[in-house]
Short mmCIF file of C-alpha atoms in Angstrom, two decimals:
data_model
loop_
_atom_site.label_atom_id
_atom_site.label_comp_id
_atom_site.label_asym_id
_atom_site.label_seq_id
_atom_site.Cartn_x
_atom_site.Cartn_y
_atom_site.Cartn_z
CA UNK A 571 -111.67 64.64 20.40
CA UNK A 572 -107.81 63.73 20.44
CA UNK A 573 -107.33 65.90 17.63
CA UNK A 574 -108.58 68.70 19.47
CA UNK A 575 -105.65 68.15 21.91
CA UNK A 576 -103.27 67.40 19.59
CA UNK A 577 -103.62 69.52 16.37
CA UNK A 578 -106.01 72.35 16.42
CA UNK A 579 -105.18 75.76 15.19
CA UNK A 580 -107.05 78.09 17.98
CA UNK A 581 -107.43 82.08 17.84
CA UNK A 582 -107.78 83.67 20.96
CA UNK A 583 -109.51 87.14 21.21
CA UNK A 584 -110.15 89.34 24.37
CA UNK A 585 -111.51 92.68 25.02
CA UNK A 586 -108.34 93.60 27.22
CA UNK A 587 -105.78 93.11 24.21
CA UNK A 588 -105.05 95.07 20.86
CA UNK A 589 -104.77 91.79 19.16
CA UNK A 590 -105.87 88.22 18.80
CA UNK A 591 -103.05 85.58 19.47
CA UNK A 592 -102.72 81.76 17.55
CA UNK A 593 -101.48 78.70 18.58
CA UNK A 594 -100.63 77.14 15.78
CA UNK A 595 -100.12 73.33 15.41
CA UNK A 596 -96.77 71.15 13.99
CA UNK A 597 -94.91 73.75 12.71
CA UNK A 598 -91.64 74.48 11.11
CA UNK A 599 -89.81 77.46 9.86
CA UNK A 600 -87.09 78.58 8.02
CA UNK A 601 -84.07 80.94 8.63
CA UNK A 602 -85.91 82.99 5.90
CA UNK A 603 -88.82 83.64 7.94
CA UNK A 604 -91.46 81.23 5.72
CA UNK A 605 -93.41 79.02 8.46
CA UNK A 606 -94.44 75.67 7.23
CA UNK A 607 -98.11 74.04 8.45
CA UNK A 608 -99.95 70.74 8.18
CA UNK A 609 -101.51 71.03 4.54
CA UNK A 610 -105.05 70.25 6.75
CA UNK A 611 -105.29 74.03 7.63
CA UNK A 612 -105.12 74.86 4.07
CA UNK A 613 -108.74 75.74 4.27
CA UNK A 614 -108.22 78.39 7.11
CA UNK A 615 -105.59 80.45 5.10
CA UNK A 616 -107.20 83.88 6.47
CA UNK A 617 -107.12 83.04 9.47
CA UNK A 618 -102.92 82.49 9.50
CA UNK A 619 -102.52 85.56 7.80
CA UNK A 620 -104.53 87.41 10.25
CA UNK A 621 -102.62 85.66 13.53
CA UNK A 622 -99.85 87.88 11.87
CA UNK A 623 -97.28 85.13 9.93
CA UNK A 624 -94.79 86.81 7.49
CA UNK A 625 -95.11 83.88 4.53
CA UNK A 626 -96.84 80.73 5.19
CA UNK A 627 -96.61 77.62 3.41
CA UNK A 628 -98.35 74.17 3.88
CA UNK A 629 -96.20 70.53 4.25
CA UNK A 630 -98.05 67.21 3.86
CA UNK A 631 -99.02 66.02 7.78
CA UNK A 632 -98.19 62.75 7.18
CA UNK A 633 -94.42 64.31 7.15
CA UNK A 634 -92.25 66.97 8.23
CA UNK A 635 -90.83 68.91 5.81
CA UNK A 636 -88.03 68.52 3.38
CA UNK A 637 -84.47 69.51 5.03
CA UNK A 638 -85.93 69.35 8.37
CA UNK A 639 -84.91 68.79 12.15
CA UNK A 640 -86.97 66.50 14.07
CA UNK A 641 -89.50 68.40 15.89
CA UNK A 642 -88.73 69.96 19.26
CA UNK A 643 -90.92 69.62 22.31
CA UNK A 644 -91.48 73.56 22.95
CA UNK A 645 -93.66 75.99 21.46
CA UNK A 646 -92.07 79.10 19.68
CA UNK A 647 -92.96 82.28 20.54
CA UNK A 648 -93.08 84.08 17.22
CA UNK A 649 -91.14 83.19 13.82
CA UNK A 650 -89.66 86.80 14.58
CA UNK A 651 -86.25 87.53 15.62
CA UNK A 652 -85.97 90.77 18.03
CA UNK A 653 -83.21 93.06 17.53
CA UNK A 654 -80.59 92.40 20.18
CA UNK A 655 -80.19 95.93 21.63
CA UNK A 656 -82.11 96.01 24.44
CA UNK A 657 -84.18 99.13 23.40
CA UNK A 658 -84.94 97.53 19.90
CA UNK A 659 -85.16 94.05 21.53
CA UNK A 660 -88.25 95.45 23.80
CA UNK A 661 -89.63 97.36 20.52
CA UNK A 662 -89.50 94.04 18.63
CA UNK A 663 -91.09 91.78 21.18
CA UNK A 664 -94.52 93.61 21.60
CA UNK A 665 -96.24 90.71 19.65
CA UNK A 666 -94.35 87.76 21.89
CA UNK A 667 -95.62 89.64 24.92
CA UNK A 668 -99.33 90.29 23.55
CA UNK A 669 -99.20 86.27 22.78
CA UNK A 670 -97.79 85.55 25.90
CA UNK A 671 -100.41 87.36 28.33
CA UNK A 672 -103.09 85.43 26.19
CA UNK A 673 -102.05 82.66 27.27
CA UNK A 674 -100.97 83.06 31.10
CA UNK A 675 -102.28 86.13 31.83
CA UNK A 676 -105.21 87.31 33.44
CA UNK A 677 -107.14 88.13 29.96
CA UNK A 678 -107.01 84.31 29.36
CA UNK A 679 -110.18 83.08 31.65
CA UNK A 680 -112.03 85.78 29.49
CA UNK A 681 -111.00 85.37 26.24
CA UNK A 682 -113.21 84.31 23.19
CA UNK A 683 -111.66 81.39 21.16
CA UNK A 684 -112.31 79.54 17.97
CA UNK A 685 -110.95 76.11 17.43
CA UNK A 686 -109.95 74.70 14.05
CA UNK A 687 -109.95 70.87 14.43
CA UNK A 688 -109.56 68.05 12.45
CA UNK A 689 -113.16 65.98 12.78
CA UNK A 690 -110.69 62.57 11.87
CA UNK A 691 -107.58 61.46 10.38
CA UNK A 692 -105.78 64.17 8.34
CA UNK A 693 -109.32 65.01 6.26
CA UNK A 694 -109.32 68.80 5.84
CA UNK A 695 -112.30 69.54 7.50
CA UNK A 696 -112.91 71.47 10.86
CA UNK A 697 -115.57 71.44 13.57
CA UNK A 698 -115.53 75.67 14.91
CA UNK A 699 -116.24 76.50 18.34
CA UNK A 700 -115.96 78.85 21.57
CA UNK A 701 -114.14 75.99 23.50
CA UNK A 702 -112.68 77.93 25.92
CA UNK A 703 -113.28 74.61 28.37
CA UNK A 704 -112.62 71.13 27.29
CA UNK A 705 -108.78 71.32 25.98
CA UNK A 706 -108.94 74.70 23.83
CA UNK A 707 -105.98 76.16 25.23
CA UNK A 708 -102.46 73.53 25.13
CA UNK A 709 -102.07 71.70 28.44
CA UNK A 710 -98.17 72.17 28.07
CA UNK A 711 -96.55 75.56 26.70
CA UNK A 712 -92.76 75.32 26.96
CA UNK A 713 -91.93 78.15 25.76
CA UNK A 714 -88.85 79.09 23.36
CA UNK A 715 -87.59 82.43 21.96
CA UNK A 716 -85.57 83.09 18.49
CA UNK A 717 -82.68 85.47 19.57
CA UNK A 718 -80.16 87.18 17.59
CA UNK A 719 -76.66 85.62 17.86
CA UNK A 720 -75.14 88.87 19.58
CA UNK A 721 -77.57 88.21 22.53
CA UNK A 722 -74.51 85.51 23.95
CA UNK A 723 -72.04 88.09 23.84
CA UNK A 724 -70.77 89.51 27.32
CA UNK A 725 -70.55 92.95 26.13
CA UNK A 726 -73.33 95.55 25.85
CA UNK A 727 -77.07 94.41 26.49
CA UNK A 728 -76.68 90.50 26.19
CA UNK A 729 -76.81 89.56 29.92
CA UNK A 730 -80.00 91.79 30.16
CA UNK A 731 -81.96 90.25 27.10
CA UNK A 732 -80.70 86.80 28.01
CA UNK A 733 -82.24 87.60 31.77
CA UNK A 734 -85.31 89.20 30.37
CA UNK A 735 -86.12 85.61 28.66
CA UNK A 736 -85.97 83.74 31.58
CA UNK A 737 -88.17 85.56 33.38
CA UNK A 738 -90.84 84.87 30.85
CA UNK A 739 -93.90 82.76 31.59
CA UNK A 740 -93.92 78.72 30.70
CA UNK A 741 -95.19 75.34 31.39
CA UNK A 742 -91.40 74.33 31.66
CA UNK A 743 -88.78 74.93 33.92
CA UNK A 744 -88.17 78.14 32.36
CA UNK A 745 -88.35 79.41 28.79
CA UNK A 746 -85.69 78.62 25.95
CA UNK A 747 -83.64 80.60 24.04
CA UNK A 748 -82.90 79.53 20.29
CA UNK A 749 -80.26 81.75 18.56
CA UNK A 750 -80.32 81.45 15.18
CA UNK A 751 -77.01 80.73 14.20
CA UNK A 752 -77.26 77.41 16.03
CA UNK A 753 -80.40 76.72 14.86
CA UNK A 754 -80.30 77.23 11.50
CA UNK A 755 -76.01 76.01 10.86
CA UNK A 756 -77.34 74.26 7.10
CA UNK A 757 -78.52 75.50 4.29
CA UNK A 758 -82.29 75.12 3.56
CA UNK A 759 -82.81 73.75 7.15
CA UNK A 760 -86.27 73.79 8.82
CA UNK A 761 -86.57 74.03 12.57
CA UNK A 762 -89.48 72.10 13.89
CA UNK A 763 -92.13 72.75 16.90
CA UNK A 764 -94.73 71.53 18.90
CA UNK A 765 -96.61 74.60 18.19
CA UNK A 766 -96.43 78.31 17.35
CA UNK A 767 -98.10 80.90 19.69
CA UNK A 768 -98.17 84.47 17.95
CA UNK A 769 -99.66 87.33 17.13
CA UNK A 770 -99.90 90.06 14.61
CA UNK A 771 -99.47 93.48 16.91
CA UNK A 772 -95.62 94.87 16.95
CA UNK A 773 -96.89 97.57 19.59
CA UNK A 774 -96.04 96.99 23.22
CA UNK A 775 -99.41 95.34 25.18
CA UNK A 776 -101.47 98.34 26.86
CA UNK A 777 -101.51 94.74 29.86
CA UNK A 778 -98.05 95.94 30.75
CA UNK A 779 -99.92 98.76 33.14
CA UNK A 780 -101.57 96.13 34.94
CA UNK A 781 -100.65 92.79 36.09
CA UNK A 782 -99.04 91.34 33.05
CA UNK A 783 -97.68 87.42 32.73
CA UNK A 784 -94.50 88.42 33.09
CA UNK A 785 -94.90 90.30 35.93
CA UNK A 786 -97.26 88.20 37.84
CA UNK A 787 -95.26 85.00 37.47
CA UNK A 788 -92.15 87.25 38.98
CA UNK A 789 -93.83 88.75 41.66
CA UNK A 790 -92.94 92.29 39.86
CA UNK A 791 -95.64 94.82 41.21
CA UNK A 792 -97.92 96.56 39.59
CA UNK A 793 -99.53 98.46 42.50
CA UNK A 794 -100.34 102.60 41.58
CA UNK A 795 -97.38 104.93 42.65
CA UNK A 796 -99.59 107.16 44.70
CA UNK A 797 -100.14 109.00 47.33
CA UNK A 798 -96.92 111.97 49.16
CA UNK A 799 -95.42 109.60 52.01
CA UNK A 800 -92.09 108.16 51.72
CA UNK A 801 -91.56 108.69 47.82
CA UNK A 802 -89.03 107.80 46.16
CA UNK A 803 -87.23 110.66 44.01
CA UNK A 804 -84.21 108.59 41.89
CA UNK A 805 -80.99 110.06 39.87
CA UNK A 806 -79.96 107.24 37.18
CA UNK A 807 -77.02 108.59 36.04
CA UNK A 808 -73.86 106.77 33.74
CA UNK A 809 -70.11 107.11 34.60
CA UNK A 810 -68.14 109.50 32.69
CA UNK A 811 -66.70 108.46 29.72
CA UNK A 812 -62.26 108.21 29.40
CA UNK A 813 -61.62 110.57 26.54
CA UNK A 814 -59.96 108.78 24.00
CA UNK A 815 -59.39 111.62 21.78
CA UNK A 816 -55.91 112.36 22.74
CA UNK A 817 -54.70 108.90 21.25
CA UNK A 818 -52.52 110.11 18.09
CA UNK A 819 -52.81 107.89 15.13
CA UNK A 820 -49.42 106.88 15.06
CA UNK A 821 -49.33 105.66 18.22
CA UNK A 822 -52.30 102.91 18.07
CA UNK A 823 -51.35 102.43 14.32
CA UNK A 824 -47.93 101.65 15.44
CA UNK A 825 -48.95 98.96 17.91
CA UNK A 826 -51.39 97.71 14.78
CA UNK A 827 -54.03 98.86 17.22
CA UNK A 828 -57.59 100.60 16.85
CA UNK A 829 -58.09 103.33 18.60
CA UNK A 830 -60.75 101.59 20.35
CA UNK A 831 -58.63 98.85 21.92
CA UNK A 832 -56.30 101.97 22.97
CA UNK A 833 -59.32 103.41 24.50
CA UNK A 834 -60.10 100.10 26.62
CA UNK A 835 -56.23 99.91 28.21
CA UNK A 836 -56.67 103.73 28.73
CA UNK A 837 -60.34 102.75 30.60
CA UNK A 838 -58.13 99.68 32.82
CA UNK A 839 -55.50 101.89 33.44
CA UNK A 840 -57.35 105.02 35.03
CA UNK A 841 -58.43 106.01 38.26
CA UNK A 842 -62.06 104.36 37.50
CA UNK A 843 -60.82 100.68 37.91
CA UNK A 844 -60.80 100.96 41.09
CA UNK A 845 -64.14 102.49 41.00
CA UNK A 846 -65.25 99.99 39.86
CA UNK A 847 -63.76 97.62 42.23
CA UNK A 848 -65.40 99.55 44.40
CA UNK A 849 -68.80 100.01 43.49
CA UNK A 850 -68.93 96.38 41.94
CA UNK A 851 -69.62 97.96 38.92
CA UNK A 852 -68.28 97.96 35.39
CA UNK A 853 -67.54 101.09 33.82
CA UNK A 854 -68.80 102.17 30.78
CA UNK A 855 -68.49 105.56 29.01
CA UNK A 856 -70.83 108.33 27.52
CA UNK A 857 -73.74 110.81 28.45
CA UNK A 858 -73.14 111.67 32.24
CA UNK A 859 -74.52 114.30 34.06
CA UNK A 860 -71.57 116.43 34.44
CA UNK A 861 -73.11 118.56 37.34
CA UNK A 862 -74.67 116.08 39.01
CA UNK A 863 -73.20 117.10 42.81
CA UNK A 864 -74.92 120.56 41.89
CA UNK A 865 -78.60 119.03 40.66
CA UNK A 866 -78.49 116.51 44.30
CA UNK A 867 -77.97 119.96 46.17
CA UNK A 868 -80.77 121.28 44.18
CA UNK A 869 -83.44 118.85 44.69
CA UNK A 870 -82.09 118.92 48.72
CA UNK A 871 -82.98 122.59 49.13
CA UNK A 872 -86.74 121.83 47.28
CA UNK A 873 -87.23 119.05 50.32
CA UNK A 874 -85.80 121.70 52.73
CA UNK A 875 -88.02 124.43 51.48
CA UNK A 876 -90.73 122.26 51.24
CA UNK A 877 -91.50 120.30 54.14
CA UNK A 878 -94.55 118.74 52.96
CA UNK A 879 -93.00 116.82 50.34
CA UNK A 880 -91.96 113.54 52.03
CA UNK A 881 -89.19 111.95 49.57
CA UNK A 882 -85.98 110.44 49.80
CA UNK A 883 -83.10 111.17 46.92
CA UNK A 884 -80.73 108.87 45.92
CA UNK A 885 -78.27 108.25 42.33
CA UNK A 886 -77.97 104.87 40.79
CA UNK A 887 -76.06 103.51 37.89
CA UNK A 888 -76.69 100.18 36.43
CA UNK A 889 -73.41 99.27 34.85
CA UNK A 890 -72.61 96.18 36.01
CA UNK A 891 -75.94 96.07 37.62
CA UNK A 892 -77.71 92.91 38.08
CA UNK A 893 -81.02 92.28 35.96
CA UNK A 894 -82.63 91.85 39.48
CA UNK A 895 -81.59 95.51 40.96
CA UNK A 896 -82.18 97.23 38.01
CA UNK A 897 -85.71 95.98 38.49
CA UNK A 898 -85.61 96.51 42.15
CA UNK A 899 -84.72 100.15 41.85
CA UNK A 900 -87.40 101.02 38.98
CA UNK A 901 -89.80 98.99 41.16
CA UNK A 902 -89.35 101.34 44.25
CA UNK A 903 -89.04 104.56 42.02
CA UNK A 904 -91.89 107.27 42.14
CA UNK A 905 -89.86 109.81 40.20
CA UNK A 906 -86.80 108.87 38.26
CA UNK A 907 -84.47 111.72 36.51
CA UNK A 908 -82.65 109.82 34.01
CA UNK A 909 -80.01 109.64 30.98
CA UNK A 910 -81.13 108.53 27.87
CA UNK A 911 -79.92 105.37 27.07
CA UNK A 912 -80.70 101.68 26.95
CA UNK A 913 -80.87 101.46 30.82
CA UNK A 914 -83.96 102.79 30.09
CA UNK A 915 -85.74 99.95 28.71
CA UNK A 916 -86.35 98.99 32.39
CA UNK A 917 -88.88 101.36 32.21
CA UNK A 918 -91.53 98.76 31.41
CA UNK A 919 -90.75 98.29 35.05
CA UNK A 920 -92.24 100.89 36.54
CA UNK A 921 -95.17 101.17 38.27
CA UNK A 922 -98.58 102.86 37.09
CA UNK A 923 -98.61 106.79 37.61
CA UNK A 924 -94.98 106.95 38.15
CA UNK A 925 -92.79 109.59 36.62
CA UNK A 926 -89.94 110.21 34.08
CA UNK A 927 -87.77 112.72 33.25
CA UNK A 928 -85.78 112.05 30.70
CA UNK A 929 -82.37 113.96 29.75
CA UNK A 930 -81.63 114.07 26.28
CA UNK A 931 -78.41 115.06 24.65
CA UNK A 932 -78.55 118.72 22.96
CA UNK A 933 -79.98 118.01 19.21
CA UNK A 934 -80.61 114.42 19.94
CA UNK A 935 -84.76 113.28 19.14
CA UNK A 936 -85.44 109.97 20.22
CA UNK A 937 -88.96 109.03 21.36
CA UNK A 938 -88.45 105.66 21.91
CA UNK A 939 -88.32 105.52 25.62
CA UNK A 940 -91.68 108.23 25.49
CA UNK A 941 -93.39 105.46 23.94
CA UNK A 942 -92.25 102.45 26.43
CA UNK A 943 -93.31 104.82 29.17
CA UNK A 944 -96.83 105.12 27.97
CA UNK A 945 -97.39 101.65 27.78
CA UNK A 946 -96.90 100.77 31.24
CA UNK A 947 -98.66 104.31 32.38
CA UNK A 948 -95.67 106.61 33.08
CA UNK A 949 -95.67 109.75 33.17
CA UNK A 950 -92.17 111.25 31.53
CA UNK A 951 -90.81 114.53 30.17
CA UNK A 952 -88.06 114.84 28.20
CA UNK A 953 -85.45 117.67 28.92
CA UNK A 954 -82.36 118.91 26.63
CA UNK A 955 -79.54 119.26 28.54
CA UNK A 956 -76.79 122.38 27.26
CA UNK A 957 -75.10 122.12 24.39
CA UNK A 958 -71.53 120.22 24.60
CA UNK A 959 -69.56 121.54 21.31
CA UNK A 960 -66.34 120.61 22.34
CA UNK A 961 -67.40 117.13 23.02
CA UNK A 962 -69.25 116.61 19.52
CA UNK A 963 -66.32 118.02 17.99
CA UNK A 964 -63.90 115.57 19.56
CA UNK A 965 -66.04 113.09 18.70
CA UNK A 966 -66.12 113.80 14.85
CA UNK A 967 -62.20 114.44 14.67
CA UNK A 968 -61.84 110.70 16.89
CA UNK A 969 -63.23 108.68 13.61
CA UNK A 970 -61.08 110.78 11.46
CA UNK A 971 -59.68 107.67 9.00
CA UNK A 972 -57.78 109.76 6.30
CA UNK A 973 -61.08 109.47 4.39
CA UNK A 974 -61.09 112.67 2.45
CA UNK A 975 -65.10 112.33 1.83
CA UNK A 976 -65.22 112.23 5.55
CA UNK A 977 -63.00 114.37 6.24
CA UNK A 978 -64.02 117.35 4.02
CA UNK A 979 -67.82 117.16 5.72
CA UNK A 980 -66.40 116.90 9.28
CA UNK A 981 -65.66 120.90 9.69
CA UNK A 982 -69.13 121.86 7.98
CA UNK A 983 -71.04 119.23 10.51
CA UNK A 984 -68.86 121.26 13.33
CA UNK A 985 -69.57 124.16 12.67
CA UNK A 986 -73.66 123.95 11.63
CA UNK A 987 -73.43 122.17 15.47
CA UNK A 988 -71.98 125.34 16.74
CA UNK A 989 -74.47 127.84 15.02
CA UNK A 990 -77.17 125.89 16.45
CA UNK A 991 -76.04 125.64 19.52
CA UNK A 992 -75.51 129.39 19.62
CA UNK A 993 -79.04 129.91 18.48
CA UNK A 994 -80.65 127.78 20.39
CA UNK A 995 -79.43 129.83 23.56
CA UNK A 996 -79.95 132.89 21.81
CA UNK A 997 -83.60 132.33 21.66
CA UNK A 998 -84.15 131.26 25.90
CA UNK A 999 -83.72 127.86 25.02
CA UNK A 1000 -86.49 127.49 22.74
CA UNK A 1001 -86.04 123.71 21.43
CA UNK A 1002 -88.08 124.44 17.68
CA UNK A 1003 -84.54 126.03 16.83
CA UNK A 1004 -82.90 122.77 17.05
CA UNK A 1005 -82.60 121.11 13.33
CA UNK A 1006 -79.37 119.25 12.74
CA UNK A 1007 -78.85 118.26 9.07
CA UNK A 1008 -76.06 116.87 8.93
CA UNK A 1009 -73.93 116.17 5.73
CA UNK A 1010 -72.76 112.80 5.06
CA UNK A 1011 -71.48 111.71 7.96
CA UNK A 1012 -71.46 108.36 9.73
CA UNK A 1013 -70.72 108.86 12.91
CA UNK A 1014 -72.81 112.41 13.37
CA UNK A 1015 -75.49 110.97 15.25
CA UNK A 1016 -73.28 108.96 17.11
CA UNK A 1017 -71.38 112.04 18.26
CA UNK A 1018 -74.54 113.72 19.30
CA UNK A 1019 -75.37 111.17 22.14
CA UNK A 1020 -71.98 111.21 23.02
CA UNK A 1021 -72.65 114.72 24.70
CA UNK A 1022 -71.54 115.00 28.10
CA UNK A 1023 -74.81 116.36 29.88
CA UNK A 1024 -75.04 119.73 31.44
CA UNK A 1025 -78.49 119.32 33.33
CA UNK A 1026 -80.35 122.22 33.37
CA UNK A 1027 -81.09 122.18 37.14
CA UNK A 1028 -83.82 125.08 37.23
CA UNK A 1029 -86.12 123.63 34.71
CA UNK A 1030 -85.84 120.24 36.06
CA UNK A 1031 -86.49 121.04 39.57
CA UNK A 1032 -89.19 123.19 38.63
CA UNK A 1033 -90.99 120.10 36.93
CA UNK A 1034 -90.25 117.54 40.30
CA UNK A 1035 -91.56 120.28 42.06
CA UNK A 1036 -95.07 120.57 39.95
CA UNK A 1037 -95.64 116.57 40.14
CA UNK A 1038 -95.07 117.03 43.87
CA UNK A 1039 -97.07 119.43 44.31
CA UNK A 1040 -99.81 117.39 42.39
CA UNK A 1041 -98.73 114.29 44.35
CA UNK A 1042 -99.11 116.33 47.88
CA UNK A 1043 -102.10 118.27 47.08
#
């Protein structure tokens, strides 16, 4: 029936997936996160809540809702909006990607569906079904994406996220992204869709260790790193940060300058312009391997004492790194050393029974990258690099603003860093030791990941050296 086609609410449910995914007829939503329906799914109220909608609320079919748009031709990929840091952004979108393989992926010839249609007119009543065949799933799926409004910007992780939506799978020329700003620029307004597709998992798809939507409509492959020919061992380091903390107040104050702008002229004005030049590359600061040249001689001598393992080395850096080499270099990897940070997100990348090590700065826990890394069937360690007190300290004294509650609690955070530290060698490096709490101050975290990183070359080889060995055996 044309109603089938048109309006019926389908849940899709596979063995391969955590979670069922919806489409969802005519809907609307609002900047406040309420999605609007056709009052003729009224009677399947369970069934929305379990496809995973925040606050649902039903609008007469014979009319949009009050204060809305007129209906756009895509369907919406989840009322939610994804943080726009690319870490948090790939955190956030577990439920658009669990929707999305439903839909083009390979779990879709296999799935089990139920179809909520309207048997004529808009009469509340539905005929239920398996109709896998016969029009269950929508003919057309352009797909659009709510993004955060910081997703335009140039700076940081835009360009990635921006990238990362385009490569997503769709009916249409490619998918859409809606920021929110633009989209919702009234009070009260309603946006208005074709349909919704979503689903109620936050978690990352366990389909992104196998040949996912996204990575089968890019030709991204998901073929087993196996086997001890021709491996490929990979550095991806960050260039060193300019050290800003020699600006003196008066001087940016002066100029009616933050320190950061200072920082930023400092960054043109220094030798690493014309690194970047270069390399091609923009530079950006923070959390470099400071004995990187020693670490590459390292893992040379292994390959030179070792024979058997078959591998070549080389260092990367993706600032300024297109979205396309940053998967063509986690695509290749078999073993990847690398800094914590959001470069890391291309993880998801990686192919099946590949490794990770991951260097963390010295007090630092973060198990955010762990996680991505197990969803796509990575291997990874994390290692602490040494502590960097001088650093930290710098740090702390460089958001000094004359803020005596700051201020006071900047020396105590100092020196409990220090008597870690000190322990924390003391005891061979034992990481239970490490417990930072730190008083009441903002940028203490911060400060931690800004740690330059002293690689601790012994235990790190040492671990390459055990997955080669398991690799060559």
């Amino acid at each position: 029936p044309r109603f089938c086609d048109e309006d019926a609410f389908r849940v899709f449910k596979s063995a391969t997936l955590e979670a069922p995914a919806c489409y969802i007829p005519n809907v609307c939503i609002s900047e406040a996160k309420v999605v609007y329906v056709p009052d003729y799914l009224s009677a399947t109220m369970t069934n929305l809540v379990a496809c995973g909608l925040p606050r649902v609320e039903f609008y007469p079919s014979s009319a949009l809702p009050e204060s809305s748009g007129p209906r756009a031709p895509h369907v919406l990929v989840s009322p939610n909006v994804p943080r726009d840091h690319m870490p948090h952004f790939m955190q956030d979108f577990g439920a658009q990607l669990t929707a999305l393989d439903m839909f083009f992926g390979e779990p879709a010839g296999s799935a089990e569906t139920v179809v909520y249609c309207r048997s004529s007119g808009p009469a509340a009543k539905f005929k239920v079904g398996n109709a896998r065949d016969g029009g269950a799933v929508p003919k057309s799926l352009e797909t659009a994406f709510l993004l955060d409004a910081k997703v335009k910007e140039e700076y940081s992780t835009g360009p990635w996220v921006r990238k990362f939506i385009s490569f997503l799978p769709t009916t249409g020329e490619a998918a859409v992204p809606l920021y929110v700003d633009e989209l919702f620029d009234a009070p009260k307004k309603k946006a208005c869709f074709k349909g919704l597709v979503t689903s109620p998992s936050n978690a990352l798809p366990s389909s992104l260790s196998r040949k996912h939507a996204i990575f089968e409509k890019n030709g991204i492959s998901k073929r087993e790193s196996t086997g001890c020919e021709a491996l490929q061992v990979i550095i991806l380091d960050r260039y060193a940060a300019v050290d800003c903390s020699g600006v003196p107040p008066p001087f940016h104050r002066g100029l009616g300058l933050t320190r950061c702008f200072v920082c930023l002229l400092l960054l043109l004005a220094t030798h690493r312009k014309d690194q970047a030049k270069t390399t091609g590359r923009n530079v950006q600061s923070g959390r470099n391997i400071v004995n990187i040249k020693d670490f590459e001689q390292a893992i040379g001598d292994l390959r030179t004492q070792n024979p058997q393992y078959k591998f070549d080395l080389t260092t990367e850096y993706f600032e300024g790194a297109t979205f396309e080499r940053q998967i063509e270099v986690m695509q290749k990897a078999d073993m990847i050393v690398a800094v914590h940070g959001a470069a890391l997100t291309n993880v998801i990348f990686m192919r099946p029974r590949a490794s990770l090590i991951e260097l963390m700065p010295f007090g630092y826990v973060a198990t955010l990258f762990v996680d991505m890394a197990a969803s796509v069937n990575v291997r990874v360690q994390q290692v602490i690099s040494e502590p960097d007190p001088e650093r930290f300290e710098a740090c702390l004294h460089r958001w000094n603003r004359e803020d005596s509650e700051y201020f006071k609690n900047v020396e105590p955070n100092i020196n409990l860093f220090k008597s870690v530290a000190e322990r924390y060698i003391a005891s061979g490096r034992k990481k239970d030791v490490i417990h930072l709490p730190f008083k009441q101050v903002t940028f203490a975290s911060s400060c931690v990941r800004s740690q330059r990183l002293n690689l601790p070359i012994k235990v790190t080889v040492k671990i390459l050296a055990t997955w080669l060995e398991k690799r060559c055996a």
